[in-house]
Coordinates of C-alpha atoms and ligand atoms in Angstrom, one line a residue:
M113 CA 31.4 -4.2 -19.4
S114 CA 31.3 -0.9 -17.8
R115 CA 29.5 -0.3 -14.4
V116 CA 28.2 3.3 -13.4
Y117 CA 28.1 4.7 -9.9
N118 CA 24.6 3.9 -8.9
F119 CA 23.1 6.4 -6.5
S120 CA 19.6 5.0 -6.7
A121 CA 17.4 4.8 -3.5
G122 CA 16.2 1.5 -4.5
P123 CA 16.3 -0.9 -6.1
A124 CA 19.9 -0.1 -5.5
V125 CA 23.7 -1.0 -5.8
L126 CA 24.6 -4.4 -4.7
P127 CA 28.3 -5.6 -4.0
E128 CA 30.1 -6.5 -7.4
E129 CA 31.8 -9.5 -5.8
V130 CA 28.1 -10.8 -5.0
L131 CA 27.0 -10.2 -8.5
K132 CA 29.9 -12.0 -10.0
E133 CA 29.3 -14.9 -7.7
A134 CA 25.8 -15.0 -8.8
A135 CA 26.7 -14.9 -12.4
A136 CA 29.2 -17.7 -11.8
D137 CA 26.3 -19.8 -10.2
M138 CA 23.8 -19.0 -12.8
M139 CA 24.1 -22.0 -15.1
D140 CA 25.1 -24.7 -12.4
Y141 CA 24.7 -24.0 -8.7
K142 CA 27.1 -26.1 -6.9
G143 CA 27.1 -28.9 -9.3
C144 CA 23.4 -29.5 -9.2
G145 CA 23.1 -28.6 -13.0
M146 CA 20.5 -25.7 -12.5
S147 CA 20.3 -22.2 -11.2
V148 CA 18.6 -21.3 -7.8
M149 CA 15.8 -19.9 -9.8
E150 CA 15.0 -23.3 -11.3
M151 CA 15.1 -25.4 -8.2
S152 CA 12.4 -26.5 -6.0
H153 CA 11.9 -24.4 -2.8
R154 CA 11.4 -28.0 -1.0
S155 CA 14.8 -29.2 -2.2
K156 CA 17.7 -29.9 0.1
M157 CA 19.7 -27.6 -2.0
F158 CA 17.3 -24.6 -1.3
D159 CA 16.9 -25.6 2.3
D160 CA 20.5 -25.1 2.9
I161 CA 20.4 -21.9 1.1
I162 CA 17.5 -20.4 3.4
K163 CA 19.0 -22.1 6.7
E164 CA 22.3 -20.7 6.0
A165 CA 20.9 -17.2 5.2
E166 CA 19.1 -17.2 8.4
A167 CA 21.9 -18.3 10.5
D168 CA 24.1 -15.7 8.9
I169 CA 21.7 -12.6 9.4
R170 CA 21.4 -13.9 13.2
S171 CA 25.0 -13.8 13.6
L172 CA 25.4 -10.4 11.8
M173 CA 22.7 -8.8 13.9
N174 CA 23.1 -10.7 16.9
I175 CA 19.5 -11.7 16.9
P176 CA 18.4 -13.1 20.2
D177 CA 16.8 -16.7 20.3
N178 CA 13.5 -15.4 21.2
Y179 CA 13.1 -13.7 17.8
K180 CA 11.9 -15.4 14.6
V181 CA 13.4 -14.2 11.2
L182 CA 10.9 -14.4 8.4
F183 CA 11.6 -14.1 4.7
L184 CA 8.3 -12.7 3.3
Q185 CA 6.9 -11.3 0.0
G186 CA 4.9 -8.2 -0.8
G187 CA 7.8 -5.9 0.1
A188 CA 8.0 -3.4 3.0
S189 CA 4.5 -2.2 2.1
Q190 CA 2.6 -5.3 2.8
Q191 CA 3.9 -5.1 6.5
F192 CA 2.1 -1.7 6.7
S193 CA -1.1 -4.0 6.9
A194 CA 0.5 -7.1 8.5
V195 CA 1.8 -5.1 11.5
P196 CA -1.8 -3.8 12.6
M197 CA -3.5 -7.0 11.6
N198 CA -1.1 -9.0 13.9
L199 CA -0.6 -6.6 16.6
M200 CA -3.8 -4.4 17.0
K201 CA -5.3 -6.4 19.9
N202 CA -6.6 -3.2 21.4
K203 CA -7.2 -1.5 18.1
K204 CA -5.0 1.5 19.1
A205 CA -1.3 2.2 18.1
G206 CA 0.9 5.2 18.1
Y207 CA 2.8 6.5 15.0
I208 CA 5.6 8.9 14.6
V209 CA 5.4 10.4 11.4
T210 CA 8.6 11.4 9.7
G211 CA 7.9 11.1 6.1
Q212 CA 6.1 9.5 3.4
W213 CA 6.7 5.8 4.5
A214 CA 5.5 6.3 8.0
K215 CA 2.7 8.2 6.8
K216 CA 1.7 5.4 4.5
A217 CA 2.0 2.9 7.1
A218 CA -0.1 5.1 9.6
Q219 CA -2.7 5.4 6.9
E220 CA -3.0 1.8 6.4
A221 CA -3.2 1.1 10.2
K222 CA -6.1 3.6 10.3
R223 CA -8.2 0.9 8.3
Y224 CA -7.9 -1.4 11.4
G225 CA -8.0 0.8 14.4
E226 CA -7.3 4.1 16.0
V227 CA -4.0 5.7 15.2
V228 CA -2.5 8.2 17.5
E229 CA 0.0 10.5 15.8
L230 CA 2.6 10.8 18.7
A231 CA 5.1 13.3 16.8
S232 CA 5.5 14.5 13.5
S233 CA 8.1 16.6 11.5
A234 CA 5.6 17.5 8.7
D235 CA 6.1 21.3 9.8
K236 CA 9.5 21.5 8.3
T237 CA 9.2 19.1 5.4
F238 CA 10.4 16.0 7.4
S239 CA 13.8 17.6 7.6
Y240 CA 14.4 16.4 11.0
I241 CA 13.6 13.6 13.6
P242 CA 11.3 15.0 16.4
D243 CA 12.3 14.7 20.1
C244 CA 10.8 11.5 21.1
S245 CA 12.2 11.3 24.7
D246 CA 8.8 12.1 26.4
L247 CA 6.0 11.5 24.2
A248 CA 2.3 11.2 25.2
I249 CA 2.4 7.4 25.2
T250 CA -0.3 5.6 27.1
D251 CA -0.3 2.0 28.0
D252 CA -3.4 1.0 26.0
L253 CA -1.3 1.5 22.8
D254 CA -0.7 -1.9 21.2
Y255 CA 2.7 -0.6 19.7
V256 CA 4.7 2.5 18.7
Y257 CA 5.6 2.6 15.0
I258 CA 8.7 4.3 13.5
C259 CA 10.1 4.4 10.2
E260 CA 14.0 4.4 11.4
N261 CA 15.6 5.8 8.2
N262 CA 13.6 8.1 6.0
T263 CA 14.7 7.2 2.5
I264 CA 13.1 10.1 0.7
Y265 CA 14.0 12.8 3.3
G266 CA 17.2 11.6 4.4
T267 CA 16.8 11.5 8.1
H268 CA 17.7 8.8 10.7
Y269 CA 16.9 8.3 14.4
H270 CA 20.1 8.4 16.2
E271 CA 18.3 7.7 19.4
L272 CA 15.2 5.2 19.5
P273 CA 12.0 6.8 21.0
N274 CA 11.3 6.3 24.6
T275 CA 8.2 4.1 24.2
K276 CA 7.6 3.9 27.9
G277 CA 7.4 0.3 27.9
V278 CA 5.1 0.0 24.9
D279 CA 6.4 -2.4 22.1
L280 CA 8.4 -0.7 19.4
V281 CA 7.9 -1.7 15.6
S282 CA 10.4 -0.2 13.4
D283 CA 10.7 0.0 9.4
V284 CA 14.5 -0.3 8.7
S285 CA 14.2 -0.7 4.9
S286 CA 16.7 1.8 4.1
C287 CA 19.3 1.3 6.9
F288 CA 19.0 -2.6 7.1
L289 CA 22.6 -4.0 8.0
S290 CA 24.1 -0.5 7.8
E291 CA 25.2 -0.4 11.4
P292 CA 24.6 -2.6 14.4
I293 CA 21.3 -2.5 16.2
D294 CA 20.2 -3.9 19.4
V295 CA 17.2 -6.1 18.4
S296 CA 16.1 -6.7 21.8
K297 CA 15.1 -3.1 22.0
Y298 CA 12.3 -3.7 19.4
A299 CA 9.3 -6.0 19.2
V300 CA 9.3 -6.2 15.4
V301 CA 12.1 -5.0 13.1
Y302 CA 11.4 -5.3 9.3
G303 CA 12.7 -4.0 6.0
G304 CA 12.3 -4.5 2.1
V305 CA 15.8 -5.6 1.2
Q306 CA 15.9 -3.8 -2.2
K307 CA 17.4 -0.7 -0.7
N308 CA 20.5 -1.9 1.2
V309 CA 20.5 -5.9 1.0
G310 CA 19.2 -7.4 -2.0
P311 CA 16.8 -7.6 -4.9
A312 CA 13.1 -6.3 -4.7
G313 CA 10.3 -8.3 -3.5
L314 CA 11.6 -9.8 -0.3
V315 CA 10.8 -8.2 3.2
I316 CA 12.8 -9.6 6.3
A317 CA 10.9 -9.4 9.4
I318 CA 12.5 -10.0 12.8
I319 CA 9.7 -10.5 15.3
R320 CA 9.5 -11.4 19.0
E321 CA 8.3 -14.8 19.6
D322 CA 5.4 -14.0 22.0
L323 CA 3.8 -11.6 19.3
I324 CA 3.4 -14.4 16.8
T325 CA 0.0 -15.9 17.6
D326 CA -3.3 -17.0 16.4
D327 CA -4.8 -14.0 18.0
V328 CA -4.8 -11.6 14.9
L329 CA -7.4 -9.2 13.6
E330 CA -10.6 -11.0 12.2
G331 CA -10.3 -11.5 8.4
T332 CA -6.5 -11.5 8.6
P333 CA -5.4 -13.3 5.3
T334 CA -3.6 -16.6 6.0
M335 CA -0.7 -15.3 4.3
L336 CA -0.5 -12.0 6.3
K337 CA -0.6 -13.8 9.6
W338 CA 2.9 -14.1 10.9
K339 CA 2.2 -17.4 12.6
T340 CA 1.5 -19.0 9.4
Q341 CA 4.8 -18.1 8.0
A342 CA 6.6 -18.9 11.1
D343 CA 5.1 -22.2 11.6
N344 CA 6.3 -23.0 8.0
D345 CA 9.7 -21.6 8.4
S346 CA 8.9 -18.9 5.6
L347 CA 7.9 -21.8 3.2
Y348 CA 4.1 -21.8 3.5
N349 CA 4.1 -21.0 -0.3
T350 CA 6.8 -20.6 -2.7
P351 CA 9.0 -17.9 -1.5
N352 CA 11.2 -15.5 -3.3
C353 CA 14.0 -18.2 -3.7
W354 CA 16.2 -16.1 -5.7
A355 CA 16.2 -12.9 -3.6
I356 CA 16.8 -15.1 -0.4
Y357 CA 19.8 -16.7 -2.2
I358 CA 21.2 -13.3 -3.1
C359 CA 20.7 -11.7 0.4
G360 CA 22.6 -14.9 1.6
L361 CA 25.6 -13.9 -0.4
V362 CA 25.4 -10.3 0.8
F363 CA 25.3 -11.6 4.4
K364 CA 28.5 -13.5 3.6
W365 CA 30.0 -10.5 2.2
L366 CA 29.2 -8.4 5.3
L367 CA 30.7 -11.0 7.5
K368 CA 33.8 -11.3 5.4
N369 CA 34.2 -7.7 5.6
G370 CA 33.9 -7.2 9.2
G371 CA 30.2 -7.4 10.1
L372 CA 28.2 -4.4 11.0
E373 CA 30.6 -2.6 13.2
A374 CA 32.9 -2.3 10.4
M375 CA 30.3 -1.4 8.0
K376 CA 29.2 1.3 10.3
K377 CA 32.6 2.9 10.4
R378 CA 32.9 2.7 6.4
N379 CA 29.4 4.2 6.1
E380 CA 30.3 7.1 8.5
E381 CA 33.5 7.8 6.7
K382 CA 31.8 7.7 3.4
A383 CA 28.9 9.9 4.3
A384 CA 31.3 12.5 6.1
V385 CA 33.0 12.9 2.5
L386 CA 29.8 14.2 1.1
Y387 CA 28.4 16.0 4.3
D388 CA 31.5 17.7 4.7
F389 CA 31.6 19.0 1.1
L390 CA 28.0 20.2 1.3
D391 CA 28.7 22.1 4.7
Q392 CA 31.5 24.1 3.0
S393 CA 30.0 24.6 -0.4
K394 CA 28.5 27.8 -1.6
L395 CA 26.3 26.1 -4.4
F396 CA 25.1 23.0 -3.0
K397 CA 23.1 22.5 0.5
G398 CA 22.1 19.6 2.5
T399 CA 18.4 19.9 3.4
V400 CA 18.5 17.9 6.6
E401 CA 19.2 19.2 10.2
P402 CA 22.7 17.9 10.8
A403 CA 21.6 16.1 14.1
S404 CA 19.2 13.9 12.1
R405 CA 21.3 13.1 9.0
S406 CA 21.0 9.7 7.6
L407 CA 24.3 7.8 6.5
M408 CA 22.2 6.1 3.7
N409 CA 20.3 9.0 1.7
V410 CA 21.7 12.3 1.4
P411 CA 19.5 15.0 -0.2
F412 CA 20.8 18.2 -1.3
V413 CA 19.7 21.1 -3.6
T414 CA 21.3 24.3 -5.3
G415 CA 18.1 26.3 -4.5
D416 CA 17.5 26.6 -8.3
A417 CA 15.3 23.9 -10.0
D418 CA 17.0 24.5 -13.3
L419 CA 20.2 24.3 -12.0
D420 CA 19.4 20.9 -10.1
A421 CA 18.3 19.7 -13.5
K422 CA 21.4 20.5 -15.1
F423 CA 23.6 18.9 -12.4
V424 CA 21.6 15.5 -12.7
A425 CA 21.9 15.5 -16.3
E426 CA 25.6 16.4 -16.4
A427 CA 26.3 13.9 -13.6
K428 CA 24.5 11.2 -15.5
A429 CA 26.6 11.8 -18.7
A430 CA 29.7 11.6 -16.4
G431 CA 28.7 8.1 -15.0
F432 CA 26.9 9.2 -11.8
E433 CA 23.4 7.7 -12.1
N434 CA 19.9 8.3 -10.2
L435 CA 21.0 11.4 -8.5
K436 CA 17.6 13.0 -9.1
G437 CA 15.6 13.6 -5.6
H438 CA 12.4 11.9 -5.2
R439 CA 9.6 13.2 -7.3
T440 CA 7.8 14.6 -4.1
V441 CA 10.8 17.0 -2.9
G442 CA 12.9 17.6 -6.2
G443 CA 16.6 18.6 -5.9
M444 CA 19.1 15.8 -5.6
R445 CA 19.6 12.5 -3.5
A446 CA 22.6 10.4 -3.3
S447 CA 22.0 7.1 -1.7
I448 CA 25.2 5.6 -0.5
Y449 CA 24.4 2.2 0.6
N450 CA 26.8 -0.4 2.1
A451 CA 27.8 -1.5 -1.5
M452 CA 28.7 2.0 -2.6
P453 CA 32.4 2.2 -2.5
K454 CA 34.0 5.3 -0.8
E455 CA 35.7 6.0 -4.2
G456 CA 32.2 6.5 -5.7
V457 CA 31.4 9.3 -3.1
E458 CA 34.8 10.9 -3.6
K459 CA 34.6 10.9 -7.1
L460 CA 30.8 12.5 -6.8
V461 CA 32.3 15.0 -4.7
A462 CA 35.0 16.1 -7.1
F463 CA 32.3 16.2 -9.8
M464 CA 30.2 18.5 -7.6
A465 CA 33.4 20.7 -6.9
E466 CA 34.0 21.0 -10.6
F467 CA 30.4 21.7 -11.3
E468 CA 30.2 24.3 -8.5
K469 CA 33.3 26.1 -10.1
K470 CA 31.7 26.3 -13.6
N471 CA 28.3 27.4 -12.4
S472 CA 29.1 30.3 -10.0
Ligands
PLP174 C1 11.2 1.6 -0.2 C2 10.6 1.7 1.2 C3 9.4 1.2 1.5 C4 8.7 0.4 0.5 O1 9.0 -0.8 0.1 P1 8.4 -1.8 -0.9 O2 9.3 -3.0 -0.8 O3 8.5 -1.1 -2.2 O4 7.0 -2.0 -0.4 C5 9.1 1.2 2.8 N1 9.7 1.8 3.8 C6 10.8 2.3 3.6 C7 11.6 3.1 4.7 C8 11.4 2.4 2.2 O5 12.6 2.9 2.0

């Protein structure tokens, strides 16, 4: 068996310990004679799995009691519709557009009401997070929406927008559990888990209880109404049992490794290895304004598309996978999520230094 260093933006690298544990459980989970994939979602065995997963993420993120944790399907993209359907009472919401995912969410919301673009970083190819300290926020907005870590462009909010009392909704897909956050500052925090937490097809939504009501937009499908899911403890229909189980193992791995404070420290050290290299390199250049850099997704370029392609191909041959940048931006992107060991980043940087020597 040989494993590569996988820099994919998602689905992405998972902790080896977790994969081994899942492999060991595969034929016979805890003596029940079947795998988690084969058991009823109504069984005691699965009930324990989902309850424990919820308790562990609550403890990891320090989630206040007045927030529900929902395990939903349809990925993060499905919440682009669920958010307006559940929250647009006034049919007006503010969106801060810092990349493709925020743009897609705003476009979807436009189907249900008025979308006010409060700020955007489109003028510089989404290479920074705009100043959000004094936006034109009016109190008729149902919510203010952000994408907290921009997976494609490699930017991250280092300070939350001043929403002037309006509820904040945040897509944290690509920074989920990468560092502590104060959940009480948000109305809704949600993320697809396939970036930093688990397998694709599961989204975890953390929602303040008073926002979970029957008062949703007319025509909201039963499945997209948060109250349906909350009333049924995420078991209205068959959930993604396997993904919930793997996330549970990842939560335990995070708890065992010191929780989110420790993860943040590790992630900062790891990202610094790559950013420090980029800052002194004469060949490679980071594309993001330093103050807006993400700890999770690091885009960079040589400035020459052919050389970029050569680098990606040679890196792949050397065991560094999925370094090609998003199809809409080109260049390279290294996603260095929780499960990427520091050693992986150090080896990548050594490889980049070698490539620079040979190609300049
Ligand atoms: C990947 C990603 C999405 C889309 O996730 P799906 O689960 O594929 O719908 C949304 N937002 C962000 C920030 C992402 O990185």
